[in-house]
């Protein structure tokens, strides 16, 4: 009886081990996934603000980064006839170590869903700030039950321009030197005249520091407000008019009707909803065998913020959301062209719309935190200067002596 119990126990343990081993093997086996590649490689890309400066970048705006998503099955083969939904989010908010565009931190930069006959979706997107971007990707079959849907989160880390760290280090050294010099002067032996609180040189130094701090605070706040006011003046009905694109937002051509619709204005840090639809003029039925090319261009400096090409859905529509991170007018241009194997052939034509984008000044808290950092560096230098001066001053002497009249 005892032997029978032991044999059953050993058999149960072996069975559990086989099941557990099978589960581990199943979990480690290849699964359908989405692969992400960029062109150029992400370590060669720099945030938008640093690109166009002659000091930090090349002096001109570079093309947007090409993001390529490829859906593959467990064997690594491309999934055919898929629909890919992409949502692109910027790095989380961090007011203590902010980027050049704090308004767009922690926001959704892009939301688009497109057909992927070969399992591949490509978009071109300008990345405005440094940090880790998150891509939420959903892949579903165009034909029901053709494959199991895929949900995947991907990350993309954009490095900061190395020259920014160099210039920041130079600024820190300068501020420390200013504070060090001030501490050295204050800590020296200086005579105080009757009726004076501190020596004249100390009072002049402190007055100069106060004036510089006030000027810096005013400059940070006024420049931000002027920038916001300038962008607000570009809004319709508030001064300068938005330049027209020269192309209509809806057009009838060669038996087709195409219309670009959606939000007519936008604000920095918020998503704008846009949509283009194509239909047959005679039957009023949606047209799907066409290629749509979308391009979003910032008009002040003529750089491309977003570009995509793909086919419309079964309703003849392509809808997307994009965030504008520069407070300037943008042009949305959509070109329709026939597919190579389509029975309907026609000359490509375009619709377009110019969208005013309202700028938003950085939050006051972010500005004050930055000013506090710089002030703190000066104070550290000041304390260091006082400490060094006191080490060289004889202990028996007084730092400041009143003069006898």
Short mmCIF file of C-alpha atoms in Angstrom, two decimals:
data_model
loop_
_atom_site.label_atom_id
_atom_site.label_comp_id
_atom_site.label_asym_id
_atom_site.label_seq_id
_atom_site.Cartn_x
_atom_site.Cartn_y
_atom_site.Cartn_z
CA UNK A 1 0.00 0.00 0.00
CA UNK A 2 2.86 2.35 0.89
CA UNK A 3 4.64 1.60 -2.37
CA UNK A 4 1.45 2.36 -4.32
CA UNK A 5 1.09 5.75 -2.62
CA UNK A 6 4.71 6.63 -3.36
CA UNK A 7 4.31 5.64 -7.01
CA UNK A 8 1.21 7.82 -7.35
CA UNK A 9 3.02 10.74 -5.74
CA UNK A 10 6.02 10.39 -8.02
CA UNK A 11 3.70 10.09 -11.04
CA UNK A 12 1.85 13.26 -10.04
CA UNK A 13 5.13 15.15 -9.60
CA UNK A 14 6.32 13.99 -13.02
CA UNK A 15 3.02 15.05 -14.62
CA UNK A 16 3.20 18.51 -13.02
CA UNK A 17 6.80 18.85 -14.19
CA UNK A 18 5.85 17.94 -17.77
CA UNK A 19 2.97 20.45 -17.79
CA UNK A 20 5.15 23.18 -16.26
CA UNK A 21 7.95 22.53 -18.76
CA UNK A 22 5.44 22.68 -21.61
CA UNK A 23 4.07 26.01 -20.42
CA UNK A 24 7.57 27.47 -20.17
CA UNK A 25 8.39 26.23 -23.65
CA UNK A 26 5.16 27.69 -25.00
CA UNK A 27 5.81 31.07 -23.39
CA UNK A 28 9.36 31.14 -24.81
CA UNK A 29 8.31 30.16 -28.31
CA UNK A 30 8.24 32.92 -30.95
CA UNK A 31 5.07 35.00 -30.95
CA UNK A 32 3.59 37.37 -33.56
CA UNK A 33 5.06 40.82 -33.03
CA UNK A 34 5.68 44.26 -34.51
CA UNK A 35 9.16 45.37 -35.48
CA UNK A 36 10.20 49.02 -35.46
CA UNK A 37 12.98 50.55 -37.54
CA UNK A 38 13.85 54.17 -38.21
CA UNK A 39 15.56 55.98 -41.03
CA UNK A 40 17.98 57.51 -40.21
CA UNK A 41 18.93 55.50 -37.10
CA UNK A 42 17.47 57.14 -34.02
CA UNK A 43 20.91 57.79 -32.48
CA UNK A 44 21.66 60.08 -35.44
CA UNK A 45 18.49 62.14 -35.00
CA UNK A 46 18.34 65.34 -32.97
CA UNK A 47 15.30 67.13 -31.49
CA UNK A 48 13.68 69.77 -33.68
CA UNK A 49 14.80 72.90 -31.79
CA UNK A 50 18.51 72.11 -32.01
CA UNK A 51 18.54 71.16 -35.69
CA UNK A 52 18.07 74.54 -37.28
CA UNK A 53 20.47 76.59 -35.13
CA UNK A 54 23.87 77.37 -36.60
CA UNK A 55 25.48 76.89 -33.17
CA UNK A 56 23.91 73.57 -32.20
CA UNK A 57 22.94 72.07 -35.56
CA UNK A 58 23.36 72.30 -39.30
CA UNK A 59 21.50 75.60 -39.68
CA UNK A 60 18.59 74.05 -41.56
CA UNK A 61 15.68 71.78 -40.74
CA UNK A 62 16.29 68.12 -41.48
CA UNK A 63 13.60 65.86 -42.98
CA UNK A 64 11.32 64.07 -40.51
CA UNK A 65 12.24 60.66 -39.16
CA UNK A 66 10.79 57.71 -41.05
CA UNK A 67 9.13 55.24 -38.67
CA UNK A 68 8.59 51.79 -40.20
CA UNK A 69 6.37 49.25 -38.45
CA UNK A 70 6.42 45.66 -39.71
CA UNK A 71 3.92 43.09 -38.39
CA UNK A 72 5.29 39.53 -38.51
CA UNK A 73 3.97 36.12 -37.47
CA UNK A 74 5.62 33.59 -35.17
CA UNK A 75 7.93 32.45 -38.00
CA UNK A 76 9.05 36.02 -38.74
CA UNK A 77 7.04 36.26 -41.97
CA UNK A 78 5.16 39.46 -42.79
CA UNK A 79 1.45 39.41 -42.05
CA UNK A 80 -0.60 40.14 -45.15
CA UNK A 81 -3.78 42.21 -45.41
CA UNK A 82 -3.47 43.82 -42.00
CA UNK A 83 -4.69 47.07 -40.48
CA UNK A 84 -2.23 48.87 -38.20
CA UNK A 85 -3.27 51.45 -35.61
CA UNK A 86 -0.40 53.60 -34.33
CA UNK A 87 -0.43 55.99 -31.38
CA UNK A 88 2.76 57.93 -30.67
CA UNK A 89 3.27 59.58 -27.26
CA UNK A 90 6.02 61.96 -26.16
CA UNK A 91 8.11 61.50 -23.02
CA UNK A 92 6.33 61.96 -19.67
CA UNK A 93 6.18 65.40 -18.06
CA UNK A 94 9.10 66.35 -15.84
CA UNK A 95 8.98 69.99 -14.67
CA UNK A 96 12.33 69.63 -12.84
CA UNK A 97 14.23 68.71 -15.99
CA UNK A 98 12.12 70.13 -18.78
CA UNK A 99 12.76 70.06 -22.53
CA UNK A 100 12.65 72.83 -25.13
CA UNK A 101 8.88 72.34 -25.56
CA UNK A 102 7.46 71.54 -22.10
CA UNK A 103 3.90 71.95 -23.40
CA UNK A 104 4.16 68.81 -25.55
CA UNK A 105 5.61 66.59 -22.81
CA UNK A 106 3.30 63.73 -21.91
CA UNK A 107 0.98 64.27 -24.89
CA UNK A 108 -0.15 62.25 -27.90
CA UNK A 109 1.86 63.30 -30.93
CA UNK A 110 0.14 61.14 -33.55
CA UNK A 111 -2.84 58.80 -33.89
CA UNK A 112 -3.36 57.11 -37.25
CA UNK A 113 -4.81 53.86 -38.56
CA UNK A 114 -3.98 52.60 -42.02
CA UNK A 115 -4.28 49.54 -44.21
CA UNK A 116 -1.10 47.48 -44.51
CA UNK A 117 -1.42 44.97 -47.40
CA UNK A 118 2.17 43.82 -46.84
CA UNK A 119 2.00 44.18 -43.06
CA UNK A 120 4.00 47.40 -43.09
CA UNK A 121 3.03 50.92 -42.03
CA UNK A 122 5.33 53.88 -42.66
CA UNK A 123 4.99 57.43 -41.38
CA UNK A 124 7.36 60.38 -41.37
CA UNK A 125 7.26 62.36 -38.15
CA UNK A 126 9.33 65.24 -36.81
CA UNK A 127 10.25 64.53 -33.18
CA UNK A 128 10.25 67.80 -31.22
CA UNK A 129 11.90 66.91 -27.90
CA UNK A 130 14.44 64.51 -26.41
CA UNK A 131 13.46 61.52 -24.30
CA UNK A 132 11.70 58.19 -24.63
CA UNK A 133 8.67 58.09 -26.93
CA UNK A 134 6.09 55.35 -26.53
CA UNK A 135 4.40 53.69 -29.51
CA UNK A 136 1.18 51.78 -28.90
CA UNK A 137 0.52 49.52 -31.88
CA UNK A 138 -2.57 47.42 -32.62
CA UNK A 139 -2.59 45.06 -35.61
CA UNK A 140 -5.86 43.50 -36.80
CA UNK A 141 -6.68 41.46 -39.93
CA UNK A 142 -8.62 42.99 -42.81
CA UNK A 143 -10.13 39.54 -43.37
CA UNK A 144 -11.89 38.20 -40.29
CA UNK A 145 -9.94 35.54 -38.35
CA UNK A 146 -7.01 35.63 -40.78
CA UNK A 147 -4.65 35.93 -37.81
CA UNK A 148 -4.78 36.72 -34.12
CA UNK A 149 -4.75 40.50 -33.39
CA UNK A 150 -1.53 41.93 -31.93
CA UNK A 151 -1.26 44.54 -29.18
CA UNK A 152 2.25 45.80 -28.52
CA UNK A 153 4.05 48.72 -26.86
CA UNK A 154 7.33 49.93 -28.33
CA UNK A 155 9.73 52.63 -27.19
CA UNK A 156 11.95 55.03 -29.06
CA UNK A 157 14.62 57.06 -27.23
CA UNK A 158 15.72 60.30 -28.86
CA UNK A 159 19.05 61.61 -27.50
CA UNK A 160 19.74 65.25 -26.75
CA UNK A 161 22.18 67.23 -28.87
CA UNK A 162 25.63 66.74 -27.21
CA UNK A 163 26.53 70.37 -27.87
CA UNK A 164 23.75 71.45 -25.52
CA UNK A 165 25.49 69.76 -22.60
CA UNK A 166 28.74 71.49 -23.55
CA UNK A 167 27.18 74.94 -23.67
CA UNK A 168 25.26 74.28 -20.48
CA UNK A 169 28.54 73.39 -18.77
CA UNK A 170 30.08 76.64 -20.02
CA UNK A 171 27.10 78.60 -18.64
CA UNK A 172 27.41 76.86 -15.27
CA UNK A 173 31.12 77.72 -15.10
CA UNK A 174 30.38 81.38 -15.89
CA UNK A 175 27.66 81.60 -13.22
CA UNK A 176 29.91 79.91 -10.67
CA UNK A 177 32.71 82.32 -11.52
CA UNK A 178 30.39 85.30 -11.02
CA UNK A 179 29.29 83.97 -7.63
CA UNK A 180 32.86 83.08 -6.67
CA UNK A 181 34.08 86.59 -7.48
CA UNK A 182 31.21 88.12 -5.51
CA UNK A 183 31.92 85.94 -2.48
CA UNK A 184 35.61 86.77 -2.67
CA UNK A 185 34.87 90.50 -2.71
CA UNK A 186 32.30 90.33 0.10
CA UNK A 187 34.56 88.22 2.28
CA UNK A 188 37.51 90.63 2.06
CA UNK A 189 38.59 93.21 4.65
CA UNK A 190 36.71 96.37 3.85
CA UNK A 191 36.05 99.47 5.86
CA UNK A 192 32.49 100.51 6.69
CA UNK A 193 31.89 104.23 6.83
CA UNK A 194 29.74 105.66 9.64
CA UNK A 195 26.03 105.21 8.86
CA UNK A 196 26.66 102.42 6.29
CA UNK A 197 25.33 98.91 6.61
CA UNK A 198 28.00 97.38 4.35
CA UNK A 199 31.04 98.62 2.42
CA UNK A 200 30.42 100.43 -0.83
CA UNK A 201 31.83 97.67 -3.06
CA UNK A 202 29.65 95.08 -1.33
CA UNK A 203 26.56 97.24 -1.73
CA UNK A 204 27.34 97.81 -5.41
CA UNK A 205 27.89 94.09 -5.95
CA UNK A 206 24.63 93.11 -4.23
CA UNK A 207 22.74 95.81 -6.13
CA UNK A 208 24.17 94.55 -9.39
CA UNK A 209 23.14 90.97 -8.60
CA UNK A 210 19.61 92.10 -7.74
CA UNK A 211 19.34 94.06 -10.98
CA UNK A 212 20.61 91.09 -13.00
CA UNK A 213 18.14 88.72 -11.29
CA UNK A 214 15.21 91.08 -11.92
CA UNK A 215 16.27 91.61 -15.54
CA UNK A 216 16.57 87.85 -16.08
CA UNK A 217 13.14 87.23 -14.58
CA UNK A 218 11.58 89.98 -16.69
CA UNK A 219 13.29 88.74 -19.84
CA UNK A 220 12.13 85.14 -19.33
CA UNK A 221 8.53 86.16 -18.71
CA UNK A 222 8.23 88.99 -21.25
CA UNK A 223 9.84 86.99 -24.05
CA UNK A 224 7.45 84.09 -23.41
CA UNK A 225 4.44 86.41 -23.36
CA UNK A 226 5.57 88.19 -26.53
CA UNK A 227 6.02 84.87 -28.28
CA UNK A 228 2.51 83.82 -27.28
CA UNK A 229 1.13 87.21 -28.36
CA UNK A 230 2.91 86.96 -31.70
CA UNK A 231 1.41 83.56 -32.42
CA UNK A 232 -2.01 84.71 -31.27
CA UNK A 233 -1.88 87.60 -33.74
CA UNK A 234 -1.62 85.01 -36.50
CA UNK A 235 -5.03 83.61 -35.61
CA UNK A 236 -7.94 84.59 -37.90
CA UNK A 237 -9.69 87.76 -36.82
CA UNK A 238 -6.81 88.90 -34.59
CA UNK A 239 -4.57 90.75 -37.02
CA UNK A 240 -2.42 89.02 -39.59
CA UNK A 241 -4.35 86.64 -41.83
CA UNK A 242 -3.32 83.09 -42.48
CA UNK A 243 -1.93 82.66 -46.03
CA UNK A 244 -4.15 80.63 -48.31
CA UNK A 245 -2.86 77.37 -49.74
CA UNK A 246 -3.95 78.11 -53.29
CA UNK A 247 -5.69 74.72 -53.42
CA UNK A 248 -9.31 74.01 -52.41
CA UNK A 249 -10.24 71.84 -49.44
CA UNK A 250 -12.70 69.93 -51.66
CA UNK A 251 -12.49 69.24 -55.37
CA UNK A 252 -14.31 67.40 -58.15
CA UNK A 253 -12.00 66.05 -60.82
CA UNK A 254 -12.08 63.24 -63.39
CA UNK A 255 -15.18 61.63 -61.93
CA UNK A 256 -13.92 61.76 -58.33
CA UNK A 257 -14.85 63.93 -55.38
CA UNK A 258 -12.26 64.47 -52.64
CA UNK A 259 -12.74 66.51 -49.48
CA UNK A 260 -10.37 67.43 -46.65
CA UNK A 261 -12.19 68.19 -43.39
CA UNK A 262 -11.60 68.42 -39.67
CA UNK A 263 -10.43 71.02 -37.18
CA UNK A 264 -9.93 74.45 -38.73
CA UNK A 265 -7.49 75.64 -36.07
CA UNK A 266 -5.20 74.08 -33.49
CA UNK A 267 -3.29 74.83 -30.31
CA UNK A 268 0.22 73.75 -29.41
CA UNK A 269 0.15 70.64 -27.24
CA UNK A 270 -3.32 69.52 -28.36
CA UNK A 271 -4.33 67.03 -31.05
CA UNK A 272 -6.19 68.17 -34.16
CA UNK A 273 -8.56 65.75 -35.91
CA UNK A 274 -8.36 65.59 -39.71
CA UNK A 275 -9.99 63.44 -42.37
CA UNK A 276 -9.93 63.05 -46.14
CA UNK A 277 -12.61 61.19 -48.12
CA UNK A 278 -12.79 60.08 -51.75
CA UNK A 279 -16.00 59.08 -53.54
CA UNK A 280 -17.32 58.49 -57.05
CA UNK A 281 -19.19 61.48 -58.48
CA UNK A 282 -21.73 59.42 -60.40
CA UNK A 283 -22.56 56.71 -57.89
CA UNK A 284 -21.61 58.58 -54.71
CA UNK A 285 -19.94 55.37 -53.54
CA UNK A 286 -16.63 55.40 -51.65
CA UNK A 287 -13.46 54.85 -53.69
CA UNK A 288 -10.81 52.62 -52.14
CA UNK A 289 -8.43 51.73 -55.00
CA UNK A 290 -6.46 54.98 -54.74
CA UNK A 291 -3.29 56.13 -53.00
CA UNK A 292 -3.45 59.10 -50.61
CA UNK A 293 -0.34 61.14 -49.83
CA UNK A 294 -0.59 63.41 -46.78
CA UNK A 295 1.98 66.13 -46.02
CA UNK A 296 1.91 68.62 -43.13
CA UNK A 297 4.29 71.57 -43.57
CA UNK A 298 5.11 74.40 -41.18
CA UNK A 299 4.77 77.52 -43.31
CA UNK A 300 7.04 80.01 -41.52
CA UNK A 301 10.21 77.95 -42.05
CA UNK A 302 8.89 75.46 -44.60
CA UNK A 303 9.77 72.22 -42.80
CA UNK A 304 7.74 69.00 -42.93
CA UNK A 305 6.17 67.98 -39.61
CA UNK A 306 4.34 64.83 -40.77
CA UNK A 307 3.92 62.75 -43.93
CA UNK A 308 2.09 59.53 -44.75
CA UNK A 309 0.87 57.65 -47.75
CA UNK A 310 -1.64 54.81 -47.84
CA UNK A 311 -5.01 53.67 -49.07
CA UNK A 312 -8.40 54.73 -47.63
CA UNK A 313 -10.59 52.37 -45.63
CA UNK A 314 -13.72 50.63 -46.89
CA UNK A 315 -15.63 53.91 -46.54
CA UNK A 316 -13.15 55.71 -48.78
CA UNK A 317 -11.79 57.70 -45.81
CA UNK A 318 -8.48 58.26 -44.09
CA UNK A 319 -8.68 59.82 -40.63
CA UNK A 320 -5.86 60.80 -38.29
CA UNK A 321 -4.98 63.00 -35.32
CA UNK A 322 -1.77 64.96 -35.14
CA UNK A 323 -0.33 67.36 -32.61
CA UNK A 324 1.14 70.71 -33.63
CA UNK A 325 4.12 71.65 -31.46
CA UNK A 326 5.07 74.93 -33.15
CA UNK A 327 2.81 77.98 -32.92
CA UNK A 328 2.81 78.87 -36.61
CA UNK A 329 0.48 78.27 -39.58
CA UNK A 330 0.67 74.78 -41.05
CA UNK A 331 -0.38 73.53 -44.47
CA UNK A 332 -2.15 70.17 -44.87
CA UNK A 333 -1.88 68.86 -48.43
CA UNK A 334 -3.43 65.57 -49.58
CA UNK A 335 -2.75 64.17 -53.04
CA UNK A 336 -4.81 61.35 -54.55
CA UNK A 337 -3.34 59.08 -57.23
CA UNK A 338 -4.45 55.78 -58.79
CA UNK A 339 -2.95 52.50 -57.66
CA UNK A 340 -0.74 50.80 -60.21
CA UNK A 341 -3.08 47.80 -60.60
CA UNK A 342 -6.36 49.75 -60.38
CA UNK A 343 -8.85 49.76 -63.25
CA UNK A 344 -9.57 53.45 -62.66
CA UNK A 345 -6.67 55.55 -63.94
CA UNK A 346 -6.53 59.36 -63.68
CA UNK A 347 -4.15 62.26 -63.24
CA UNK A 348 -3.24 62.89 -59.58
CA UNK A 349 -4.75 66.01 -57.97
CA UNK A 350 -4.61 67.68 -54.56
CA UNK A 351 -6.72 69.30 -51.89
CA UNK A 352 -5.25 71.45 -49.13
CA UNK A 353 -6.05 73.53 -46.09
CA UNK A 354 -3.98 75.96 -44.01
CA UNK A 355 -4.44 75.64 -40.26
CA UNK A 356 -3.48 78.40 -37.82
CA UNK A 357 -1.77 77.07 -34.70
CA UNK A 358 -1.92 79.09 -31.50
CA UNK A 359 1.31 79.15 -29.50
CA UNK A 360 1.33 78.51 -25.76
CA UNK A 361 3.90 80.06 -23.42
CA UNK A 362 5.80 77.73 -21.08
CA UNK A 363 4.11 77.39 -17.68
CA UNK A 364 5.16 79.92 -15.06
CA UNK A 365 6.27 77.12 -12.73
CA UNK A 366 8.73 75.82 -15.34
CA UNK A 367 10.17 79.31 -15.87
CA UNK A 368 10.58 79.89 -12.15
CA UNK A 369 12.25 76.50 -11.66
CA UNK A 370 14.78 77.28 -14.40
CA UNK A 371 15.49 80.70 -12.88
CA UNK A 372 15.89 79.08 -9.45
CA UNK A 373 18.48 76.67 -10.84
CA UNK A 374 20.60 79.48 -12.29
CA UNK A 375 20.24 81.57 -9.14
CA UNK A 376 21.24 78.57 -7.04
CA UNK A 377 24.42 78.11 -9.09
CA UNK A 378 25.37 81.76 -8.42
CA UNK A 379 24.65 81.33 -4.70
CA UNK A 380 26.84 78.22 -4.56
CA UNK A 381 29.65 80.18 -6.17
CA UNK A 382 29.06 83.03 -3.70
CA UNK A 383 29.31 80.70 -0.70
CA UNK A 384 32.40 79.06 -2.15
CA UNK A 385 34.03 82.48 -2.60
CA UNK A 386 33.22 83.44 0.99
CA UNK A 387 34.68 80.17 2.28
CA UNK A 388 37.90 80.55 0.30
CA UNK A 389 38.32 84.16 1.41
CA UNK A 390 37.76 83.26 5.06
CA UNK A 391 40.41 80.55 4.87
CA UNK A 392 42.94 83.19 3.79
CA UNK A 393 41.80 85.79 6.35
CA UNK A 394 43.64 85.67 9.74
CA UNK A 395 41.38 84.39 12.51
CA UNK A 396 42.32 87.24 14.80
CA UNK A 397 41.22 89.91 12.37
CA UNK A 398 37.70 91.09 11.60
CA UNK A 399 36.41 90.78 8.06
CA UNK A 400 34.92 94.27 8.06
CA UNK A 401 36.32 97.13 10.14
CA UNK A 402 34.63 100.41 10.83
CA UNK A 403 36.82 103.38 10.05
CA UNK A 404 37.41 105.91 12.76
CA UNK A 405 36.31 109.35 11.72
#
